[in-house]
mmCIF file of C-alpha atoms and ligand atoms in Angstrom:
data_model
loop_
_atom_site.group_PDB
_atom_site.id
_atom_site.type_symbol
_atom_site.label_atom_id
_atom_site.label_comp_id
_atom_site.label_asym_id
_atom_site.label_seq_id
_atom_site.Cartn_x
_atom_site.Cartn_y
_atom_site.Cartn_z
ATOM 1 C CA MET A 1 15.927 -16.085 10.261
ATOM 2 C CA THR A 2 13.575 -18.835 12.071
ATOM 3 C CA THR A 3 13.215 -19.471 16.266
ATOM 4 C CA ASN A 4 12.606 -22.701 17.530
ATOM 5 C CA ASN A 5 11.496 -21.394 20.760
ATOM 6 C CA PRO A 6 9.126 -23.990 22.331
ATOM 7 C CA SER A 7 7.229 -21.029 24.473
ATOM 8 C CA LEU A 8 6.261 -18.671 20.965
ATOM 9 C CA SER A 9 3.137 -20.003 19.611
ATOM 10 C CA ARG A 10 2.509 -21.385 16.325
ATOM 11 C CA ARG A 11 0.116 -18.587 15.097
ATOM 12 C CA SER A 12 3.843 -16.248 15.812
ATOM 13 C CA THR A 13 5.924 -18.499 13.463
ATOM 14 C CA LEU A 14 3.802 -17.450 11.205
ATOM 15 C CA ILE A 15 5.086 -14.199 10.655
ATOM 16 C CA ALA A 16 8.706 -14.962 9.266
ATOM 17 C CA SER A 17 11.446 -12.796 9.580
ATOM 18 C CA SER A 18 13.038 -12.360 5.475
ATOM 19 C CA GLU A 19 15.820 -12.130 4.442
ATOM 20 C CA ILE A 20 15.316 -9.303 2.352
ATOM 21 C CA ARG A 21 13.930 -7.717 5.320
ATOM 22 C CA ASP A 22 17.690 -8.743 6.944
ATOM 23 C CA LEU A 23 19.253 -6.768 3.799
ATOM 24 C CA LEU A 24 17.345 -4.015 3.980
ATOM 25 C CA ARG A 25 18.696 -3.137 7.062
ATOM 26 C CA LEU A 26 22.147 -2.670 5.616
ATOM 27 C CA ALA A 27 20.203 0.099 2.833
ATOM 28 C CA GLN A 28 20.769 2.405 6.261
ATOM 29 C CA ARG A 29 24.185 2.911 6.383
ATOM 30 C CA PRO A 30 24.669 6.479 5.581
ATOM 31 C CA GLY A 31 25.770 7.248 2.003
ATOM 32 C CA VAL A 32 23.288 4.634 0.864
ATOM 33 C CA ILE A 33 20.221 6.139 -1.755
ATOM 34 C CA SER A 34 17.548 4.090 -0.752
ATOM 35 C CA LEU A 35 14.742 3.773 -2.975
ATOM 36 C CA ALA A 36 13.601 0.571 -1.087
ATOM 37 C CA GLY A 37 11.129 2.241 1.854
ATOM 38 C CA GLY A 38 7.391 2.652 0.864
ATOM 39 C CA LEU A 39 8.349 5.876 3.756
ATOM 40 C CA PRO A 40 6.172 9.309 1.815
ATOM 41 C CA ASP A 41 8.440 12.325 2.174
ATOM 42 C CA PRO A 42 8.800 13.993 5.101
ATOM 43 C CA ALA A 43 9.548 17.358 3.487
ATOM 44 C CA ALA A 44 5.934 17.033 2.650
ATOM 45 C CA PHE A 45 4.756 16.720 6.043
ATOM 46 C CA PRO A 46 2.444 19.484 6.964
ATOM 47 C CA ILE A 47 4.432 20.216 9.482
ATOM 48 C CA GLU A 48 2.675 23.499 11.038
ATOM 49 C CA ALA A 49 -0.979 23.021 10.389
ATOM 50 C CA ILE A 50 -0.564 19.435 12.222
ATOM 51 C CA ALA A 51 1.429 21.246 14.979
ATOM 52 C CA ALA A 52 -1.309 24.268 15.206
ATOM 53 C CA ALA A 53 -4.083 21.420 15.180
ATOM 54 C CA ALA A 54 -2.483 19.124 18.069
ATOM 55 C CA THR A 55 -2.285 22.306 20.007
ATOM 56 C CA HIS A 56 -5.951 23.415 19.814
ATOM 57 C CA ALA A 57 -6.931 20.113 20.300
ATOM 58 C CA ILE A 58 -6.099 19.944 23.424
ATOM 59 C CA SER A 59 -6.261 23.442 24.704
ATOM 60 C CA SER A 60 -9.852 24.065 22.911
ATOM 61 C CA ASP A 61 -11.442 20.121 24.260
ATOM 62 C CA PRO A 62 -8.667 18.370 26.103
ATOM 63 C CA ALA A 63 -10.977 16.372 27.565
ATOM 64 C CA THR A 64 -11.727 14.821 24.145
ATOM 65 C CA ALA A 65 -8.228 14.770 22.571
ATOM 66 C CA LEU A 66 -6.873 13.389 26.167
ATOM 67 C CA GLN A 67 -8.937 10.656 26.892
ATOM 68 C CA TYR A 68 -10.352 7.240 25.969
ATOM 69 C CA GLY A 69 -12.281 7.392 23.293
ATOM 70 C CA PRO A 70 -14.982 5.090 21.903
ATOM 71 C CA THR A 71 -13.818 2.177 20.140
ATOM 72 C CA GLU A 72 -15.313 3.179 16.203
ATOM 73 C CA GLY A 73 -13.563 6.515 16.620
ATOM 74 C CA ASP A 74 -14.352 10.088 16.980
ATOM 75 C CA ASP A 75 -18.394 10.401 15.109
ATOM 76 C CA ARG A 76 -17.010 14.129 13.575
ATOM 77 C CA LEU A 77 -14.133 12.373 11.382
ATOM 78 C CA ARG A 78 -16.114 8.874 10.725
ATOM 79 C CA ALA A 79 -18.699 11.588 9.557
ATOM 80 C CA TRP A 80 -15.984 12.688 7.024
ATOM 81 C CA VAL A 81 -15.527 9.524 6.115
ATOM 82 C CA ALA A 82 -18.759 8.436 5.495
ATOM 83 C CA ASP A 83 -19.882 11.843 3.226
ATOM 84 C CA ARG A 84 -16.101 11.624 1.294
ATOM 85 C CA HIS A 85 -17.359 7.530 0.300
ATOM 86 C CA THR A 86 -20.169 8.507 -0.309
ATOM 87 C CA ARG A 87 -19.601 11.164 -2.630
ATOM 88 C CA GLN A 88 -16.308 8.788 -4.198
ATOM 89 C CA THR A 89 -19.282 5.547 -5.125
ATOM 90 C CA GLY A 90 -22.353 7.226 -5.469
ATOM 91 C CA ARG A 91 -23.524 5.097 -2.734
ATOM 92 C CA ALA A 92 -25.025 7.084 0.518
ATOM 93 C CA THR A 93 -22.995 5.703 3.295
ATOM 94 C CA ALA A 94 -24.083 5.962 7.372
ATOM 95 C CA ILE A 95 -21.589 6.976 9.983
ATOM 96 C CA ASP A 96 -22.441 3.182 11.441
ATOM 97 C CA GLN A 97 -20.437 2.070 8.601
ATOM 98 C CA VAL A 98 -17.365 3.572 9.716
ATOM 99 C CA VAL A 99 -14.953 2.685 11.662
ATOM 100 C CA VAL A 100 -11.622 4.559 12.453
ATOM 101 C CA THR A 101 -8.279 2.313 12.252
ATOM 102 C CA THR A 102 -4.884 2.890 13.822
ATOM 103 C CA GLY A 103 -3.517 3.019 10.294
ATOM 104 C CA SER A 104 -5.298 1.311 7.486
ATOM 105 C CA GLN A 105 -3.170 -1.673 8.584
ATOM 106 C CA GLN A 106 -4.784 -2.184 11.032
ATOM 107 C CA ALA A 107 -7.511 -2.245 8.938
ATOM 108 C CA LEU A 108 -6.544 -4.898 6.763
ATOM 109 C CA ALA A 109 -5.720 -7.325 10.250
ATOM 110 C CA LEU A 110 -9.286 -6.708 12.029
ATOM 111 C CA ILE A 111 -11.257 -7.338 8.589
ATOM 112 C CA ALA A 112 -9.378 -10.550 8.309
ATOM 113 C CA ARG A 113 -9.795 -11.766 11.353
ATOM 114 C CA VAL A 114 -13.645 -11.319 11.280
ATOM 115 C CA LEU A 115 -14.029 -12.379 7.753
ATOM 116 C CA ALA A 116 -12.020 -15.941 7.670
ATOM 117 C CA ASP A 117 -11.123 -18.044 9.586
ATOM 118 C CA ALA A 118 -7.587 -19.955 9.920
ATOM 119 C CA GLY A 119 -7.064 -22.231 6.512
ATOM 120 C CA ASP A 120 -9.749 -20.558 4.893
ATOM 121 C CA VAL A 121 -8.467 -19.320 1.531
ATOM 122 C CA ALA A 122 -8.159 -15.454 0.968
ATOM 123 C CA MET A 123 -7.132 -14.758 -2.715
ATOM 124 C CA VAL A 124 -4.724 -11.464 -3.075
ATOM 125 C CA GLU A 125 -2.753 -9.562 -5.953
ATOM 126 C CA ASP A 126 0.798 -11.221 -7.024
ATOM 127 C CA PRO A 127 2.580 -9.819 -6.517
ATOM 128 C CA GLY A 128 1.232 -8.341 -3.624
ATOM 129 C CA TYR A 129 1.151 -4.909 -0.541
ATOM 130 C CA LEU A 130 3.729 -7.219 1.562
ATOM 131 C CA GLY A 131 2.090 -5.814 4.899
ATOM 132 C CA ALA A 132 -1.428 -7.286 3.754
ATOM 133 C CA LEU A 133 0.502 -10.900 3.184
ATOM 134 C CA GLN A 134 1.502 -10.925 6.291
ATOM 135 C CA ALA A 135 -1.558 -9.574 8.063
ATOM 136 C CA PHE A 136 -3.419 -12.483 6.462
ATOM 137 C CA ARG A 137 -0.557 -14.988 6.489
ATOM 138 C CA GLY A 138 -0.021 -14.545 10.545
ATOM 139 C CA ASP A 139 -3.842 -15.422 10.633
ATOM 140 C CA GLY A 140 -3.246 -18.137 9.413
ATOM 141 C CA LEU A 141 -5.155 -17.988 5.965
ATOM 142 C CA ALA A 142 -4.331 -19.516 2.773
ATOM 143 C CA LEU A 143 -3.385 -17.522 0.096
ATOM 144 C CA ALA A 144 -3.986 -18.090 -3.932
ATOM 145 C CA GLY A 145 -2.214 -14.963 -5.830
ATOM 146 C CA VAL A 146 -4.056 -13.166 -8.565
ATOM 147 C CA LYS A 147 -1.888 -12.109 -11.379
ATOM 148 C CA VAL A 148 -1.013 -8.038 -11.450
ATOM 149 C CA ASP A 149 0.043 -6.337 -14.596
ATOM 150 C CA HIS A 150 0.051 -3.015 -16.099
ATOM 151 C CA GLU A 151 -3.831 -3.261 -16.210
ATOM 152 C CA GLY A 152 -3.884 -4.115 -12.764
ATOM 153 C CA LEU A 153 -5.790 -7.099 -10.689
ATOM 154 C CA ASP A 154 -6.211 -9.852 -14.304
ATOM 155 C CA SER A 155 -9.926 -10.276 -13.372
ATOM 156 C CA ASP A 156 -9.430 -13.481 -16.071
ATOM 157 C CA HIS A 157 -6.972 -14.925 -14.388
ATOM 158 C CA LEU A 158 -9.484 -14.339 -11.068
ATOM 159 C CA GLU A 159 -12.184 -15.686 -13.015
ATOM 160 C CA SER A 160 -10.113 -18.874 -14.026
ATOM 161 C CA LEU A 161 -9.432 -19.449 -10.834
ATOM 162 C CA LEU A 162 -12.756 -19.217 -9.375
ATOM 163 C CA ALA A 163 -13.791 -21.953 -12.436
ATOM 164 C CA SER A 164 -11.046 -24.297 -11.107
ATOM 165 C CA GLY A 165 -12.924 -24.889 -7.543
ATOM 166 C CA VAL A 166 -11.130 -21.927 -5.220
ATOM 167 C CA GLN A 167 -13.633 -20.536 -3.440
ATOM 168 C CA PRO A 168 -12.166 -17.456 -1.134
ATOM 169 C CA ARG A 169 -13.595 -15.722 1.839
ATOM 170 C CA PHE A 170 -12.698 -12.639 0.202
ATOM 171 C CA VAL A 171 -10.087 -10.918 -2.775
ATOM 172 C CA TYR A 172 -7.866 -8.389 -1.811
ATOM 173 C CA THR A 173 -7.129 -5.706 -4.001
ATOM 174 C CA VAL A 174 -4.991 -2.366 -4.514
ATOM 175 C CA PRO A 175 -6.908 -1.045 -7.548
ATOM 176 C CA SER A 176 -4.864 2.369 -7.774
ATOM 177 C CA PHE A 177 -1.407 2.984 -8.366
ATOM 178 C CA GLN A 178 -0.684 -0.701 -6.414
ATOM 179 C CA ASN A 179 1.902 -0.960 -4.100
ATOM 180 C CA PRO A 180 4.036 -2.751 -5.522
ATOM 181 C CA THR A 181 3.713 -2.274 -9.373
ATOM 182 C CA GLY A 182 2.004 1.039 -9.863
ATOM 183 C CA SER A 183 -0.466 -0.121 -11.709
ATOM 184 C CA THR A 184 -4.147 0.815 -11.849
ATOM 185 C CA MET A 185 -7.457 -1.813 -12.547
ATOM 186 C CA SER A 186 -9.303 -0.804 -15.877
ATOM 187 C CA PRO A 187 -12.619 0.328 -15.625
ATOM 188 C CA ASP A 188 -13.379 -3.194 -17.548
ATOM 189 C CA ARG A 189 -11.310 -5.098 -14.605
ATOM 190 C CA ARG A 190 -13.383 -3.409 -12.136
ATOM 191 C CA ALA A 191 -16.849 -3.937 -13.726
ATOM 192 C CA HIS A 192 -15.484 -7.396 -14.395
ATOM 193 C CA LEU A 193 -14.058 -8.297 -10.517
ATOM 194 C CA ALA A 194 -17.580 -6.504 -9.203
ATOM 195 C CA GLY A 195 -19.800 -8.843 -10.953
ATOM 196 C CA LEU A 196 -17.996 -12.036 -9.946
ATOM 197 C CA SER A 197 -18.009 -11.116 -6.649
ATOM 198 C CA ASP A 198 -21.463 -10.708 -6.776
ATOM 199 C CA LEU A 199 -21.833 -14.574 -8.536
ATOM 200 C CA HIS A 200 -19.847 -16.218 -6.855
ATOM 201 C CA GLY A 201 -20.455 -14.001 -2.925
ATOM 202 C CA PHE A 202 -17.158 -13.469 -2.255
ATOM 203 C CA VAL A 203 -16.271 -9.765 -0.400
ATOM 204 C CA ILE A 204 -13.683 -7.420 -2.050
ATOM 205 C CA ILE A 205 -11.378 -5.660 0.353
ATOM 206 C CA GLU A 206 -10.827 -2.310 -1.807
ATOM 207 C CA ASP A 207 -7.515 -0.413 -0.449
ATOM 208 C CA ALA A 208 -7.606 2.898 -1.602
ATOM 209 C CA PRO A 209 -4.131 4.616 0.023
ATOM 210 C CA TYR A 210 -2.349 5.805 -3.394
ATOM 211 C CA ALA A 211 -5.838 6.758 -5.445
ATOM 212 C CA GLU A 212 -5.467 10.546 -4.911
ATOM 213 C CA LEU A 213 -1.867 11.112 -5.419
ATOM 214 C CA CYS A 214 -2.371 10.714 -9.802
ATOM 215 C CA PHE A 215 -0.650 12.783 -11.601
ATOM 216 C CA ASP A 216 -2.738 13.677 -14.547
ATOM 217 C CA ALA A 217 -6.046 11.253 -14.575
ATOM 218 C CA ALA A 218 -7.905 10.436 -11.544
ATOM 219 C CA PRO A 219 -7.831 6.903 -11.482
ATOM 220 C CA PRO A 220 -11.590 4.615 -12.349
ATOM 221 C CA PRO A 221 -14.146 5.444 -9.631
ATOM 222 C CA PRO A 222 -13.481 2.714 -6.634
ATOM 223 C CA VAL A 223 -15.124 -0.567 -7.080
ATOM 224 C CA ALA A 224 -17.458 -0.056 -4.028
ATOM 225 C CA SER A 225 -19.280 2.210 -7.059
ATOM 226 C CA LEU A 226 -20.002 -1.229 -8.326
ATOM 227 C CA THR A 227 -21.387 -3.328 -5.961
ATOM 228 C CA ASP A 228 -22.436 -3.574 -2.230
ATOM 229 C CA ARG A 229 -20.103 -6.521 -1.822
ATOM 230 C CA VAL A 230 -16.573 -4.162 -0.901
ATOM 231 C CA VAL A 231 -14.762 -3.893 2.219
ATOM 232 C CA SER A 232 -13.361 -0.143 2.200
ATOM 233 C CA VAL A 233 -9.936 0.381 3.421
ATOM 234 C CA GLY A 234 -8.854 4.259 3.229
ATOM 235 C CA THR A 235 -5.824 6.065 5.122
ATOM 236 C CA LEU A 236 -4.446 9.618 5.604
ATOM 237 C CA SER A 237 -1.281 8.058 6.240
ATOM 238 C CA LYS A 238 -0.028 9.236 2.212
ATOM 239 C CA VAL A 239 -1.624 12.510 2.248
ATOM 240 C CA LEU A 240 -0.773 14.099 5.787
ATOM 241 C CA ALA A 241 1.740 11.987 8.105
ATOM 242 C CA PRO A 242 2.059 7.888 8.699
ATOM 243 C CA GLY A 243 3.188 8.647 12.026
ATOM 244 C CA LEU A 244 -0.828 10.228 13.212
ATOM 245 C CA ARG A 245 -1.452 6.367 12.332
ATOM 246 C CA VAL A 246 -5.148 7.187 11.157
ATOM 247 C CA GLY A 247 -6.907 4.980 9.403
ATOM 248 C CA TRP A 248 -10.201 3.873 8.311
ATOM 249 C CA VAL A 249 -12.833 0.470 6.911
ATOM 250 C CA ILE A 250 -15.904 0.938 5.902
ATOM 251 C CA ALA A 251 -18.061 -1.563 5.825
ATOM 252 C CA ALA A 252 -22.126 -3.251 5.850
ATOM 253 C CA PRO A 253 -22.912 -2.347 9.329
ATOM 254 C CA ASP A 254 -22.883 -5.809 10.752
ATOM 255 C CA VAL A 255 -19.520 -6.374 9.742
ATOM 256 C CA ALA A 256 -18.786 -2.627 11.080
ATOM 257 C CA ALA A 257 -19.762 -3.740 14.465
ATOM 258 C CA ALA A 258 -17.393 -7.241 14.519
ATOM 259 C CA ILE A 259 -14.575 -4.895 13.543
ATOM 260 C CA VAL A 260 -15.262 -2.792 16.565
ATOM 261 C CA ARG A 261 -15.423 -5.995 18.751
ATOM 262 C CA ALA A 262 -11.863 -6.858 17.875
ATOM 263 C CA LYS A 263 -10.427 -4.070 17.819
ATOM 264 C CA GLN A 264 -11.670 -3.295 21.234
ATOM 265 C CA ALA A 265 -9.911 -6.359 22.202
ATOM 266 C CA SER A 266 -6.857 -5.145 20.482
ATOM 267 C CA ASP A 267 -6.067 -1.618 21.073
ATOM 268 C CA LEU A 268 -9.348 -0.371 22.966
ATOM 269 C CA HIS A 269 -9.393 2.515 20.554
ATOM 270 C CA THR A 270 -7.062 4.658 18.059
ATOM 271 C CA SER A 271 -5.561 7.506 19.275
ATOM 272 C CA SER A 272 -7.778 9.901 20.773
ATOM 273 C CA LEU A 273 -4.750 13.111 20.287
ATOM 274 C CA SER A 274 -4.250 11.803 16.116
ATOM 275 C CA GLN A 275 -7.951 11.563 15.513
ATOM 276 C CA ALA A 276 -8.197 15.222 17.232
ATOM 277 C CA ILE A 277 -5.449 16.598 14.881
ATOM 278 C CA ALA A 278 -7.402 14.821 12.015
ATOM 279 C CA VAL A 279 -10.913 16.087 12.652
ATOM 280 C CA GLU A 280 -9.206 19.757 12.550
ATOM 281 C CA LEU A 281 -7.326 19.338 9.304
ATOM 282 C CA THR A 282 -9.956 17.073 7.533
ATOM 283 C CA SER A 283 -12.394 20.251 8.295
ATOM 284 C CA GLN A 284 -10.571 22.422 6.141
ATOM 285 C CA GLN A 285 -11.256 20.604 2.738
ATOM 286 C CA GLU A 286 -9.778 23.127 0.318
ATOM 287 C CA TRP A 287 -6.286 23.390 2.989
ATOM 288 C CA LEU A 288 -6.365 19.366 2.173
ATOM 289 C CA ASP A 289 -7.153 19.168 -1.132
ATOM 290 C CA ASP A 290 -4.101 21.383 -1.848
ATOM 291 C CA GLN A 291 -1.999 19.340 0.286
ATOM 292 C CA VAL A 292 -2.781 16.541 -1.568
ATOM 293 C CA ALA A 293 -1.891 18.296 -4.804
ATOM 294 C CA ALA A 294 1.394 19.651 -3.859
ATOM 295 C CA ILE A 295 2.428 15.899 -2.291
ATOM 296 C CA ALA A 296 1.405 14.605 -6.136
ATOM 297 C CA ARG A 297 2.901 17.131 -7.926
ATOM 298 C CA ARG A 298 5.966 16.372 -6.057
ATOM 299 C CA TYR A 299 6.067 12.486 -6.835
ATOM 300 C CA ARG A 300 5.451 13.375 -10.151
ATOM 301 C CA ASP A 301 8.814 15.401 -10.447
ATOM 302 C CA ARG A 302 10.401 12.227 -9.127
ATOM 303 C CA ALA A 303 8.680 9.598 -10.768
ATOM 304 C CA GLU A 304 9.238 11.333 -14.003
ATOM 305 C CA THR A 305 12.537 11.859 -13.058
ATOM 306 C CA LEU A 306 13.527 7.994 -12.301
ATOM 307 C CA HIS A 307 12.004 6.729 -14.970
ATOM 308 C CA VAL A 308 13.966 9.265 -17.570
ATOM 309 C CA ALA A 309 16.623 8.512 -16.215
ATOM 310 C CA LEU A 310 16.099 4.371 -15.931
ATOM 311 C CA VAL A 311 14.956 4.728 -19.899
ATOM 312 C CA ASP A 312 18.785 6.432 -20.620
ATOM 313 C CA ARG A 313 20.485 4.407 -18.932
ATOM 314 C CA PHE A 314 19.060 0.863 -19.211
ATOM 315 C CA GLY A 315 17.375 1.142 -22.887
ATOM 316 C CA GLU A 316 15.131 -1.518 -23.911
ATOM 317 C CA ARG A 317 16.820 -3.915 -21.174
ATOM 318 C CA LEU A 318 14.768 -3.011 -18.501
ATOM 319 C CA ARG A 319 10.899 -2.643 -18.565
ATOM 320 C CA CYS A 320 8.800 -0.667 -16.752
ATOM 321 C CA THR A 321 5.944 1.888 -17.603
ATOM 322 C CA ALA A 322 5.960 5.166 -16.495
ATOM 323 C CA PRO A 323 4.199 5.987 -13.370
ATOM 324 C CA ARG A 324 0.675 7.523 -13.316
ATOM 325 C CA GLY A 325 0.284 8.215 -9.651
ATOM 326 C CA GLY A 326 1.204 6.655 -6.344
ATOM 327 C CA MET A 327 5.328 6.397 -4.819
ATOM 328 C CA PHE A 328 6.230 3.610 -6.434
ATOM 329 C CA LEU A 329 8.156 2.765 -10.419
ATOM 330 C CA TRP A 330 8.040 -1.423 -10.687
ATOM 331 C CA ALA A 331 10.991 -2.578 -13.326
ATOM 332 C CA THR A 332 11.922 -6.137 -14.420
ATOM 333 C CA VAL A 333 15.662 -6.823 -15.850
ATOM 334 C CA HIS A 334 15.272 -10.053 -18.331
ATOM 335 C CA GLY A 335 18.374 -13.045 -16.758
ATOM 336 C CA ILE A 336 19.175 -11.096 -13.426
ATOM 337 C CA ASP A 337 18.101 -12.584 -9.394
ATOM 338 C CA SER A 338 17.338 -9.764 -8.090
ATOM 339 C CA ARG A 339 18.475 -10.425 -4.659
ATOM 340 C CA ALA A 340 21.569 -10.894 -5.934
ATOM 341 C CA LEU A 341 21.171 -7.545 -7.356
ATOM 342 C CA LEU A 342 20.626 -6.221 -4.262
ATOM 343 C CA ALA A 343 23.672 -6.767 -1.872
ATOM 344 C CA THR A 344 25.991 -5.883 -4.433
ATOM 345 C CA ALA A 345 23.622 -2.609 -5.254
ATOM 346 C CA ILE A 346 24.151 -2.313 -1.328
ATOM 347 C CA ASP A 347 28.033 -2.011 -1.897
ATOM 348 C CA GLN A 348 27.124 0.385 -5.047
ATOM 349 C CA GLY A 349 25.571 2.937 -2.458
ATOM 350 C CA VAL A 350 21.845 2.300 -3.391
ATOM 351 C CA ALA A 351 18.677 -0.298 -2.173
ATOM 352 C CA PHE A 352 15.621 -0.973 -3.588
ATOM 353 C CA VAL A 353 13.259 -4.045 -3.036
ATOM 354 C CA PRO A 354 13.906 -7.861 -5.058
ATOM 355 C CA GLY A 355 10.305 -8.277 -6.697
ATOM 356 C CA SER A 356 10.364 -12.032 -4.361
ATOM 357 C CA ALA A 357 9.524 -10.075 -1.651
ATOM 358 C CA PHE A 358 6.181 -9.392 -2.705
ATOM 359 C CA SER A 359 5.594 -13.038 -4.458
ATOM 360 C CA VAL A 360 2.934 -15.075 -3.597
ATOM 361 C CA GLU A 361 3.215 -17.333 -5.748
ATOM 362 C CA ARG A 362 4.907 -16.332 -9.129
ATOM 363 C CA ASP A 363 8.427 -15.995 -9.918
ATOM 364 C CA LEU A 364 9.558 -11.671 -9.410
ATOM 365 C CA ALA A 365 12.880 -12.861 -9.249
ATOM 366 C CA ASN A 366 14.037 -10.212 -12.377
ATOM 367 C CA ALA A 367 11.694 -8.104 -10.718
ATOM 368 C CA LEU A 368 12.876 -4.166 -8.419
ATOM 369 C CA ARG A 369 10.316 -2.159 -7.129
ATOM 370 C CA LEU A 370 11.576 1.671 -6.597
ATOM 371 C CA SER A 371 10.639 3.840 -5.049
ATOM 372 C CA PHE A 372 10.958 7.449 -5.738
ATOM 373 C CA ALA A 373 8.656 9.011 -2.948
ATOM 374 C CA THR A 374 11.894 9.973 -0.499
ATOM 375 C CA ALA A 375 14.910 10.838 -2.707
ATOM 376 C CA THR A 376 15.148 13.610 -4.020
ATOM 377 C CA THR A 377 15.627 13.870 -8.097
ATOM 378 C CA THR A 378 19.192 14.553 -8.045
ATOM 379 C CA GLU A 379 19.616 11.715 -5.639
ATOM 380 C CA LEU A 380 17.437 9.318 -7.955
ATOM 381 C CA VAL A 381 19.717 9.989 -10.866
ATOM 382 C CA GLU A 382 22.210 8.978 -8.968
ATOM 383 C CA ALA A 383 20.811 6.450 -7.756
ATOM 384 C CA VAL A 384 20.153 4.963 -11.692
ATOM 385 C CA GLU A 385 23.721 5.187 -12.341
ATOM 386 C CA ARG A 386 24.960 3.156 -9.417
ATOM 387 C CA LEU A 387 22.089 0.593 -10.195
ATOM 388 C CA GLY A 388 23.924 0.415 -13.700
ATOM 389 C CA GLU A 389 27.081 0.062 -11.744
ATOM 390 C CA ALA A 390 25.698 -2.996 -9.347
ATOM 391 C CA LEU A 391 24.019 -4.407 -12.545
ATOM 392 C CA ASP A 392 27.221 -4.244 -14.872
ATOM 393 C CA ARG A 393 29.365 -5.515 -11.730
ATOM 394 C CA LEU A 394 27.218 -8.727 -11.106
ATOM 395 C CA ASP A 395 27.648 -10.334 -14.218
ATOM 396 C CA PRO A 396 28.763 -8.178 -16.851
ATOM 397 C CA ALA A 397 29.763 -10.669 -19.036
ATOM 398 C CA ARG A 398 25.933 -11.834 -19.152
ATOM 399 C CA VAL A 399 24.339 -8.293 -18.374
ATOM 400 C CA ASP A 400 26.015 -5.885 -20.270
ATOM 401 C CA LEU A 401 23.295 -3.046 -20.145
ATOM 402 C CA ARG A 402 25.422 -0.324 -21.405
ATOM 403 C CA GLY A 403 24.327 -2.588 -24.670
HETATM 404 C C1 LIG B 1 -1.267 -1.092 -0.124
HETATM 405 C C2 LIG B 1 -0.980 -1.139 1.292
HETATM 406 N N1 LIG B 1 -2.109 -0.242 2.259
HETATM 407 C C3 LIG B 1 -2.173 -0.041 3.092
HETATM 408 C C4 LIG B 1 -1.070 0.455 3.736
HETATM 409 C C5 LIG B 1 -0.297 0.683 5.465
HETATM 410 O O1 LIG B 1 -0.670 1.697 5.468
HETATM 411 P P1 LIG B 1 -1.135 2.632 7.098
HETATM 412 O O2 LIG B 1 -1.023 1.558 8.140
HETATM 413 O O3 LIG B 1 -0.082 3.711 7.684
HETATM 414 O O4 LIG B 1 -2.025 3.405 6.798
HETATM 415 C C6 LIG B 1 0.342 0.564 3.016
HETATM 416 C C7 LIG B 1 1.830 1.103 3.541
HETATM 417 O O5 LIG B 1 2.604 1.739 2.870
HETATM 418 C C8 LIG B 1 0.127 0.061 1.350
HETATM 419 O O6 LIG B 1 1.180 0.331 0.606
#
């Protein structure tokens, strides 16, 4: 839906409402099993621990938990983030490199604002995380898509774009259990990407909200362990609760300082109470590790159920790889238009996000993103059955998935 309201700025019109989003509103109808949202399972929220941490934070130090705070964030939380990053990357990380943000979404918007001007080129994964595409487009950046396949961002494609003369301010990647494809960038590609950034002088934005949600082996070490040209982004949304809105960015001190200035103008600081809760919970590292492991187990069972149900129902005609972590399964069905399928699927009582929603330049009309995080295993099996019926109804002559 577009508007011609002359009071709106040109910039505001860069953030388009999408046809798909309008359609997905219908997915909230009772009875629809939605595999569309990227929402963590609320049953996995550590409710009692969060409530206890909130009570303790407010009663023990109300002047911190309820007062305005520093824009860069609570030093105790920043120190935890810096330590964690040092351990993960093997590179000493100082507290003044860390800025606590209101979710990692805010981190992405602020990084783009301080690294690039309107009209500058940013390279993004294609398909890529919709929230990042929106943030970058909303800032007037010109997006160039780098292909993603089962091994994550295709660094050879990136190299060929660079060779053709495209000069990005930054390359944005979700290297581990990517949203939307679920794929993980191989160690070779990570090294290639790091090498290209050193050679061409662009910054890499490494966004890792799903890296800890691994089902078997941990993903390869972060790209930030290979070069210091990385701005790292993290969040507690997928391991504690997204409603806390606690994320962070780790950057060189001068970039971090610019982000602090931009953040000050945006929201002064991230919720003091949420940060105080985060301080309490992250200080219990063993408890946190158990919490992350429990979520990963829960999602692993669901991912397996979904994958097996899809293979059983559709066989060769639907292509997907078994997820190894994260929250998403990416599937392609030859010869379909998944936007048309969505309308039929919602009638049939199941929803997903059509691949084209995540497209930068590629034609992803035959792809679907299925989230396995929120539906139960029983619902996932039923969802696949309904999806099959929707596909049969869509064009039974052309797409007979029963084969
Ligand atoms: C890849 C990626 N980055 C960032 C975010 C934003 O998360 P939050 O703002 O809750 O930290 C999401 C949310 O789904 C995501 O999938």
